[in-house]
PDB file of C-alpha atoms in Angstrom:
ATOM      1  CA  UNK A   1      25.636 -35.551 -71.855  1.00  0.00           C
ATOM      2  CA  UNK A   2      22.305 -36.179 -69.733  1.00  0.00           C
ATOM      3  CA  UNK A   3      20.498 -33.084 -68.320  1.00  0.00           C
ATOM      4  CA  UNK A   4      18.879 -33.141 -64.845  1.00  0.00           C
ATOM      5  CA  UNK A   5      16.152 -30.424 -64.609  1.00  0.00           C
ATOM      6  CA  UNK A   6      16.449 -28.403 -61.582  1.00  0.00           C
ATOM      7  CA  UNK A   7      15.067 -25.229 -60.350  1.00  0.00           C
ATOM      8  CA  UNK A   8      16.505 -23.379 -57.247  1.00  0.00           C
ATOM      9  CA  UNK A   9      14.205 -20.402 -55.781  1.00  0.00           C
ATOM     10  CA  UNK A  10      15.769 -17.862 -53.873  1.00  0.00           C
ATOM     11  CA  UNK A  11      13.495 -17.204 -51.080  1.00  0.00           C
ATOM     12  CA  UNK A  12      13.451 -17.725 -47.410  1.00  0.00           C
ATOM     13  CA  UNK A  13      15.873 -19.877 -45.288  1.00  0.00           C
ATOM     14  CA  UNK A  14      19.689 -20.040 -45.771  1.00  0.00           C
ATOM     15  CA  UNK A  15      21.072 -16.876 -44.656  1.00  0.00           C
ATOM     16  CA  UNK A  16      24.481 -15.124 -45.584  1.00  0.00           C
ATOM     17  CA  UNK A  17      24.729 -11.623 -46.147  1.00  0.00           C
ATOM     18  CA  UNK A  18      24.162  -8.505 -48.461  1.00  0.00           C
ATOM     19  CA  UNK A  19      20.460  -7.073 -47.884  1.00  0.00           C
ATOM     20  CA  UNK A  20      19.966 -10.378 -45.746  1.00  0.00           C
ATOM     21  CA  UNK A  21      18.792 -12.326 -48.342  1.00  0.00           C
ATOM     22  CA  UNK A  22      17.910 -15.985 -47.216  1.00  0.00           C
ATOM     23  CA  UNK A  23      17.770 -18.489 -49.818  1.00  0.00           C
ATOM     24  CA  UNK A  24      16.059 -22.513 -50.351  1.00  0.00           C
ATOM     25  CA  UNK A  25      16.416 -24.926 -52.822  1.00  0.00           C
ATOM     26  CA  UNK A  26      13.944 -26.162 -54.220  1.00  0.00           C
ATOM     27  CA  UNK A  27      13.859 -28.629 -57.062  1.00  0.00           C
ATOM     28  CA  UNK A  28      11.311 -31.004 -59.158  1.00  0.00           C
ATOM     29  CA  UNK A  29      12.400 -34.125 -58.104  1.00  0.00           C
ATOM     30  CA  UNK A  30      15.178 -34.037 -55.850  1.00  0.00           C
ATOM     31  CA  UNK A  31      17.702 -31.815 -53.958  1.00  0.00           C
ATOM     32  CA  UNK A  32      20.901 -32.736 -55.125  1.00  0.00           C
ATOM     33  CA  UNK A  33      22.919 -32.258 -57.877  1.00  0.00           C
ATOM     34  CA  UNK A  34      24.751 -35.482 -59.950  1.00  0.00           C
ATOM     35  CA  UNK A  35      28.319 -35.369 -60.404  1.00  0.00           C
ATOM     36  CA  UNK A  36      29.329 -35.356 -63.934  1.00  0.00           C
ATOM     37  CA  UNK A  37      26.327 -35.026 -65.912  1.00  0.00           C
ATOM     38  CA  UNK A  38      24.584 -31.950 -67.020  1.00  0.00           C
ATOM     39  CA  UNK A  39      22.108 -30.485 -64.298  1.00  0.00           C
ATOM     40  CA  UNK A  40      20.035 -27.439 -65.620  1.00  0.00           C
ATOM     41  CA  UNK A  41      19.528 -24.941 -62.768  1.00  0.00           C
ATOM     42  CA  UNK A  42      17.004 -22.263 -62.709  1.00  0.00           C
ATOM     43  CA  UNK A  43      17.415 -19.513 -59.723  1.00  0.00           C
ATOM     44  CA  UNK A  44      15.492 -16.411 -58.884  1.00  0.00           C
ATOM     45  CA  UNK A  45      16.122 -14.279 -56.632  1.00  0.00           C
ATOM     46  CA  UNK A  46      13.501 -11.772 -55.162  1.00  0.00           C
ATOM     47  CA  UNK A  47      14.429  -8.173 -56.175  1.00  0.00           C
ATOM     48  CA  UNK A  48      16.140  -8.926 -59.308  1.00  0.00           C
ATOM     49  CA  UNK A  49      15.757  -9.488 -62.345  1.00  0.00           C
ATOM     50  CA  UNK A  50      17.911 -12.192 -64.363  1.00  0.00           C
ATOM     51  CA  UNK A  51      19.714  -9.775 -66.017  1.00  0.00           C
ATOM     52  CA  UNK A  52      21.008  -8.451 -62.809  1.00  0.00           C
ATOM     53  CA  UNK A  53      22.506 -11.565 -61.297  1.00  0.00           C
ATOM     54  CA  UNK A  54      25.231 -14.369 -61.800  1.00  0.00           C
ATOM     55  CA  UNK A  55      26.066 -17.781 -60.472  1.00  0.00           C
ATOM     56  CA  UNK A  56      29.334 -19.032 -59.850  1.00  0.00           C
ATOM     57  CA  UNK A  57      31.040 -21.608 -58.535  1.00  0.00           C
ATOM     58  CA  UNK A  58      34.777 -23.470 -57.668  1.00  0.00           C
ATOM     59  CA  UNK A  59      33.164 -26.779 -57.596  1.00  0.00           C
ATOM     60  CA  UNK A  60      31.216 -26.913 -61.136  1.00  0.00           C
ATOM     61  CA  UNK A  61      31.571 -26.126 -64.565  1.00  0.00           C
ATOM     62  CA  UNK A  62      28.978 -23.364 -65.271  1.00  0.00           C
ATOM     63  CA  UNK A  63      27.284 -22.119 -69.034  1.00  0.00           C
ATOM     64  CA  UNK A  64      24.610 -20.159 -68.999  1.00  0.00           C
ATOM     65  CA  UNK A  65      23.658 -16.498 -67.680  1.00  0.00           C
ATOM     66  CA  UNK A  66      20.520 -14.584 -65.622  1.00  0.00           C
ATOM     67  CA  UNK A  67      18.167 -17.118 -64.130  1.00  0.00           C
ATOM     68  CA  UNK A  68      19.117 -20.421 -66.656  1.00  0.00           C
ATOM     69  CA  UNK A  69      22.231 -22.429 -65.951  1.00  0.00           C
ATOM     70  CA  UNK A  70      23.876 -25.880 -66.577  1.00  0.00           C
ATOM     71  CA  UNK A  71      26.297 -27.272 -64.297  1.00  0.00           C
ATOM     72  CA  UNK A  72      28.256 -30.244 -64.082  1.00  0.00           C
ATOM     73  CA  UNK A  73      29.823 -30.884 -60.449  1.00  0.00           C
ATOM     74  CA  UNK A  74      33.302 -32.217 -59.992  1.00  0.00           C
ATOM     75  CA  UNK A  75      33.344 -35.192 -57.612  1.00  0.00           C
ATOM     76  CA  UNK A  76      32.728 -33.518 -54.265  1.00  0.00           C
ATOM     77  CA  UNK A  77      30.317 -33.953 -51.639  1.00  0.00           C
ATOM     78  CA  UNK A  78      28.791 -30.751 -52.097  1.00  0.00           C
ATOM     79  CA  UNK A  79      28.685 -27.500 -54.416  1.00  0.00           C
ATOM     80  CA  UNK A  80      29.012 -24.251 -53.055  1.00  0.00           C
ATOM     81  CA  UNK A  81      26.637 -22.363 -54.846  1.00  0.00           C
ATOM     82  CA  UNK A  82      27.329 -18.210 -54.768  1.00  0.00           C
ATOM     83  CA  UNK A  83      24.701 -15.529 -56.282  1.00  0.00           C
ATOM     84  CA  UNK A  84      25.975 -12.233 -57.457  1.00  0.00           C
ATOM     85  CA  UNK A  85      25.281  -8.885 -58.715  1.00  0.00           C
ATOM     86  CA  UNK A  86      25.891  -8.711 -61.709  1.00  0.00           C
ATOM     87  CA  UNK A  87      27.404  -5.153 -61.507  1.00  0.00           C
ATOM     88  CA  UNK A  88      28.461  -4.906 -57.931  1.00  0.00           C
ATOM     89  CA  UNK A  89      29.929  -8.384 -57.939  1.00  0.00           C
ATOM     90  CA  UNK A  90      28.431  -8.147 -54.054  1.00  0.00           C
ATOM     91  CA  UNK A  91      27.538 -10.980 -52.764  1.00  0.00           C
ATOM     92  CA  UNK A  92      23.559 -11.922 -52.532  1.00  0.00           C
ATOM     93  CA  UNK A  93      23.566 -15.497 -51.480  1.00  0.00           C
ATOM     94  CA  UNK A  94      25.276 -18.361 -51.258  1.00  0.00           C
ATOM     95  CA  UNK A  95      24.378 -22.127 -50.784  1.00  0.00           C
ATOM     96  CA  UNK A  96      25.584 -25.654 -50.491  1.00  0.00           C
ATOM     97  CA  UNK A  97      24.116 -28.235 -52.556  1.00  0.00           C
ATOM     98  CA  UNK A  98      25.506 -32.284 -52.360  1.00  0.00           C
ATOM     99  CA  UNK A  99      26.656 -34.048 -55.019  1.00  0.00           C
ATOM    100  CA  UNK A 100      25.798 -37.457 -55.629  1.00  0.00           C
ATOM    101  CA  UNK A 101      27.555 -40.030 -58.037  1.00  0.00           C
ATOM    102  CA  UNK A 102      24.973 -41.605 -60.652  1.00  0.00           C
ATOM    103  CA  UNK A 103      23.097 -45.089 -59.287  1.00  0.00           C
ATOM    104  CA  UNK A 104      24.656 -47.853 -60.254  1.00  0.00           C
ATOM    105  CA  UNK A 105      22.213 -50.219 -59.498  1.00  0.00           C
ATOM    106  CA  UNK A 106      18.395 -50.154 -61.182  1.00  0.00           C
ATOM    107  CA  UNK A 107      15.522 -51.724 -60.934  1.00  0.00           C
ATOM    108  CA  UNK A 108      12.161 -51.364 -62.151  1.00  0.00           C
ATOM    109  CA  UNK A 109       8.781 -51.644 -59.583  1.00  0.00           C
ATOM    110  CA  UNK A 110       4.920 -51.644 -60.743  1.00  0.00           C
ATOM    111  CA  UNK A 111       3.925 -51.331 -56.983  1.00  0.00           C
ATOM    112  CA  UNK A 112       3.818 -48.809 -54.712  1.00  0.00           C
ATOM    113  CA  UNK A 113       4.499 -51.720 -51.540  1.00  0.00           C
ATOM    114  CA  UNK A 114       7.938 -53.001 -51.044  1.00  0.00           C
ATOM    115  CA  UNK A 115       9.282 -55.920 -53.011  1.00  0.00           C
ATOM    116  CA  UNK A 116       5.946 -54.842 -55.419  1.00  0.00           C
ATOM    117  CA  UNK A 117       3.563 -55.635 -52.407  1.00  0.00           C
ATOM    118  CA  UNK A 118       0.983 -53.285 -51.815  1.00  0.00           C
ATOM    119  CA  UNK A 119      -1.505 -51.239 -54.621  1.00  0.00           C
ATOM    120  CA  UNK A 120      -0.612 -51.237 -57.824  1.00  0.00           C
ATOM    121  CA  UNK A 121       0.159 -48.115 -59.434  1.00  0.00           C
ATOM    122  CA  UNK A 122      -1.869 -47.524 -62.520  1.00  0.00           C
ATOM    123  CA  UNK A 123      -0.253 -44.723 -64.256  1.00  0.00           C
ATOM    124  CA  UNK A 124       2.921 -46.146 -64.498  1.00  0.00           C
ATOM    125  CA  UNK A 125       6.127 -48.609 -63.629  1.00  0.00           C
ATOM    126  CA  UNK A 126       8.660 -46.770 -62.045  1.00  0.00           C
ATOM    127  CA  UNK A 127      12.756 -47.419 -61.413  1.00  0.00           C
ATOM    128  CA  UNK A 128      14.156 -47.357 -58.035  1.00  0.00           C
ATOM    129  CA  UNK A 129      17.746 -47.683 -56.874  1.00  0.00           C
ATOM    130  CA  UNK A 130      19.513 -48.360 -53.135  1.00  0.00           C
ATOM    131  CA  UNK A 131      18.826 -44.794 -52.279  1.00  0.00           C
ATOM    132  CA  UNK A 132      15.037 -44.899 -52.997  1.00  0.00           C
ATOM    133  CA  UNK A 133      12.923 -44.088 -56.282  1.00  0.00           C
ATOM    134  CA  UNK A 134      15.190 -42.368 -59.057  1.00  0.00           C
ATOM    135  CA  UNK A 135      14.379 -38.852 -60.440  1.00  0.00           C
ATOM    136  CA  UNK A 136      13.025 -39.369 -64.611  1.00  0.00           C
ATOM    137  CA  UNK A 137      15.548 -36.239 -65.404  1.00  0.00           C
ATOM    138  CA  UNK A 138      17.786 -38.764 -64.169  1.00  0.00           C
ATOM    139  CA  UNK A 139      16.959 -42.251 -65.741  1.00  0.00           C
ATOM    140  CA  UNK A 140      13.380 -42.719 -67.435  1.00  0.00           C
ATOM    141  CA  UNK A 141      11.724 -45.659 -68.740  1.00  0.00           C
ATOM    142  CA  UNK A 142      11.612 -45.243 -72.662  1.00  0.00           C
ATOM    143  CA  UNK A 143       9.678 -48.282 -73.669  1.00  0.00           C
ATOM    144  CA  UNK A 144       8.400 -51.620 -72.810  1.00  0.00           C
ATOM    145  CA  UNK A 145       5.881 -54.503 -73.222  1.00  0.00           C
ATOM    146  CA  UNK A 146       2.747 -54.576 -70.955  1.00  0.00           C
ATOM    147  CA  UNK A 147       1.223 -58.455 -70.912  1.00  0.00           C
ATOM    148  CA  UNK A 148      -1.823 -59.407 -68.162  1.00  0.00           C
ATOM    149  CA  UNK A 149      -2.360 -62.849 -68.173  1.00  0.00           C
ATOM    150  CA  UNK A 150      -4.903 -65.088 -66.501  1.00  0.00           C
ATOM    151  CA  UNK A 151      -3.472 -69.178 -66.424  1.00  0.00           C
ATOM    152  CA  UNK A 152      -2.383 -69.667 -70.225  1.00  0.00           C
ATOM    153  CA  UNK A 153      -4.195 -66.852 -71.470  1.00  0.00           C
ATOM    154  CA  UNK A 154      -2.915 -62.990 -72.865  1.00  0.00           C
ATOM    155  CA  UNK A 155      -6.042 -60.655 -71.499  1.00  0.00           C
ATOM    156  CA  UNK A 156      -4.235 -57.616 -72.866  1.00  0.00           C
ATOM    157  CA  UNK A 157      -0.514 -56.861 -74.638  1.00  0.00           C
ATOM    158  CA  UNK A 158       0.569 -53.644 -75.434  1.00  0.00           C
ATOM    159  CA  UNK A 159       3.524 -52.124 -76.836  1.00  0.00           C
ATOM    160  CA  UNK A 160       4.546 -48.950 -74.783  1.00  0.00           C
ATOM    161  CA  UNK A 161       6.607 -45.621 -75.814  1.00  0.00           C
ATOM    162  CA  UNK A 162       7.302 -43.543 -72.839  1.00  0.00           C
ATOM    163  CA  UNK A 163       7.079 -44.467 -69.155  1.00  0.00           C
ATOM    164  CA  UNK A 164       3.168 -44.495 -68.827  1.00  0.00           C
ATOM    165  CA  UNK A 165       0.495 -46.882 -69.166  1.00  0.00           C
ATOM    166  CA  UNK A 166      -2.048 -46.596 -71.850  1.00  0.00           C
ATOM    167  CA  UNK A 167      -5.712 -46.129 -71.283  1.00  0.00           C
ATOM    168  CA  UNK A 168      -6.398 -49.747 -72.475  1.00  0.00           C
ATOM    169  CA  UNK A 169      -3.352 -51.138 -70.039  1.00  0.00           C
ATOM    170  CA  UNK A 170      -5.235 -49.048 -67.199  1.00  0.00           C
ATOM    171  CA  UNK A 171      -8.803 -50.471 -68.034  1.00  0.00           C
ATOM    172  CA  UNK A 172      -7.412 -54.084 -67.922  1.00  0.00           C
ATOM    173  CA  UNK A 173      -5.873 -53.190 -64.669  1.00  0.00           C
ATOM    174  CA  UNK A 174      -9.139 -52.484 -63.148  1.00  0.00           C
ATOM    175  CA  UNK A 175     -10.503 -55.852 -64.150  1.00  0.00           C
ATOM    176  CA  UNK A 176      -8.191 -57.900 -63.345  1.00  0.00           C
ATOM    177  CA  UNK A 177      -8.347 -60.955 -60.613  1.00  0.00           C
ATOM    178  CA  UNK A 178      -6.497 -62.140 -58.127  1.00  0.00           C
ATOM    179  CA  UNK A 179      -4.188 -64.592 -59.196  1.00  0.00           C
ATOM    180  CA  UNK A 180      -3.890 -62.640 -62.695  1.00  0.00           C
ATOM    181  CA  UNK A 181      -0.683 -61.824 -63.587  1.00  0.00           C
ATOM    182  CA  UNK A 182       1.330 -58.525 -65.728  1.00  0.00           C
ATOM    183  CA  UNK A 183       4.360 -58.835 -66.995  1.00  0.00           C
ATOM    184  CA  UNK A 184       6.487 -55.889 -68.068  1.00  0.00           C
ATOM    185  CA  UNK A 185       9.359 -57.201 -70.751  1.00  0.00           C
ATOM    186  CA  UNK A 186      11.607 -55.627 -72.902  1.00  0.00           C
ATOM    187  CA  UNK A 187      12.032 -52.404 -70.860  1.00  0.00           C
ATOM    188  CA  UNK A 188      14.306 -49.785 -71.808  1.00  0.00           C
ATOM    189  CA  UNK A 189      15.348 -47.072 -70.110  1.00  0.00           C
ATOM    190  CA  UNK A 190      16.897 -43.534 -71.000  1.00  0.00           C
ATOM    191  CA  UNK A 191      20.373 -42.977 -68.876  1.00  0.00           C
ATOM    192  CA  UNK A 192      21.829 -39.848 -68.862  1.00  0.00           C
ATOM    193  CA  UNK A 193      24.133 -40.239 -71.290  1.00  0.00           C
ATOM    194  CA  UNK A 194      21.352 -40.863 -73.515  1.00  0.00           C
ATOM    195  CA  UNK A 195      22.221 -44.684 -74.146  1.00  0.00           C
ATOM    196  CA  UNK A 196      19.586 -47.319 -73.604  1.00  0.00           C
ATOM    197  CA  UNK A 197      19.339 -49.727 -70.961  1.00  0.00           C
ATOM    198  CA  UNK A 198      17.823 -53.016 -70.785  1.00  0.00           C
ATOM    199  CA  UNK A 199      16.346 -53.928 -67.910  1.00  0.00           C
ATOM    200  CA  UNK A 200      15.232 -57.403 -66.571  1.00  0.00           C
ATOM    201  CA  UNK A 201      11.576 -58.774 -67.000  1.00  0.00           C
ATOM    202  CA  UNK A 202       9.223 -57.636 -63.814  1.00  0.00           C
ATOM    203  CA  UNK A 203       6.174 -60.232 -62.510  1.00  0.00           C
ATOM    204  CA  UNK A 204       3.748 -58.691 -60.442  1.00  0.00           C
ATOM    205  CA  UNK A 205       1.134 -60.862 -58.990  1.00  0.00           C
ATOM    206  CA  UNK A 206      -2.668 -59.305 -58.276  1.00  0.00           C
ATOM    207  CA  UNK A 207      -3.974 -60.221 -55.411  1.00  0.00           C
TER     208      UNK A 207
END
């Protein structure tokens, strides 16, 4: 099961009751939580330590204790999130977080413009579905194959591990001409479930 890395401080803003703490969330890389996949959760909660407080919830399935969880919503629109003491049982907080079903549809841009118009980014590719760009501790780019050409010639190819470009991709970025083109083939990327994905070959075009 995939694991989305979240972390949920306990702060200032949603109010409920007992000592009037207010809570927000705030995450890594986004504010939701996926439904059936593994989301790790990290809370504190000013006044207490982790020992001293418990999360539960109706609308997840919950392991962990103190400040480190892992939940995995149910398919809802949002998870009622509720902090307690841990020997009162009182109330602290309480929250609601939406749920959102996995993207079903990927795709892979080396621009920051839309329809890879615009600069090119030179630290790495990056996957975006219908909703925007996608979270890595949701799907990552594992490997692929960097090529610049210019007409019928290679100016640089380079196998890649991870979702970053190497120092020699990023040095033939900088020198490359308008008209040059880089493709990126062979790209796999890391779902959740920790299967591989192959996604289609990506042109971009420097101008």
């Amino acid at each position: 099961m995939g694991k989305i890395v979240l972390s949920i401080f306990i702060c200032s803003c949603l109010h409920l009751q007992a000592r009037a703490q207010k809570a927000v969330l705030s995450t890594e890389s986004t504010k939701v939580l996926y439904c059936s996949v593994d989301n790790e959760v990290s809370i504190a909660v000013p006044g207490y330590a982790c020992a001293e407080i418990v999360l539960e919830s109706a609308d997840c399935t919950i392991k962990g204790e103190g400040c480190r969880y892992r939940l995995v919503p149910g398919d809802v629109p949002a998870a009622v999130l509720i902090i307690r003491a841990g020997k009162s049982r009182a109330v602290i907080d309480s929250m609601q977080v939406p749920v959102r079903s996995l993207p079903q549809s990927l795709s892979v841009k080396i621009a920051s413009g839309k329809e890879n118009r615009g600069p090119i980014l030179e630290d790495a590719p990056f996957l975006i579905s219908e909703e925007g760009p996608v979270p890595e501790a949701l799907f990552r780019i594992a490997a692929f194959e960097v090529s610049l050409v210019r007409k019928d010639s290679i100016l640089h190819q380079c196998r890649t591990k991870g979702s970053r470009f190497e120092a020699a991709t990023i040095s033939a970025i900088r020198q490359a001409q308008a008209g040059d083109r880089m493709l990126l083939e062979d790209i796999q990327i890391l779902a959740p479930d920790q299967r591989k994905r192959l996604m289609s070959t990506v042109v971009y075009t420097f101008r």
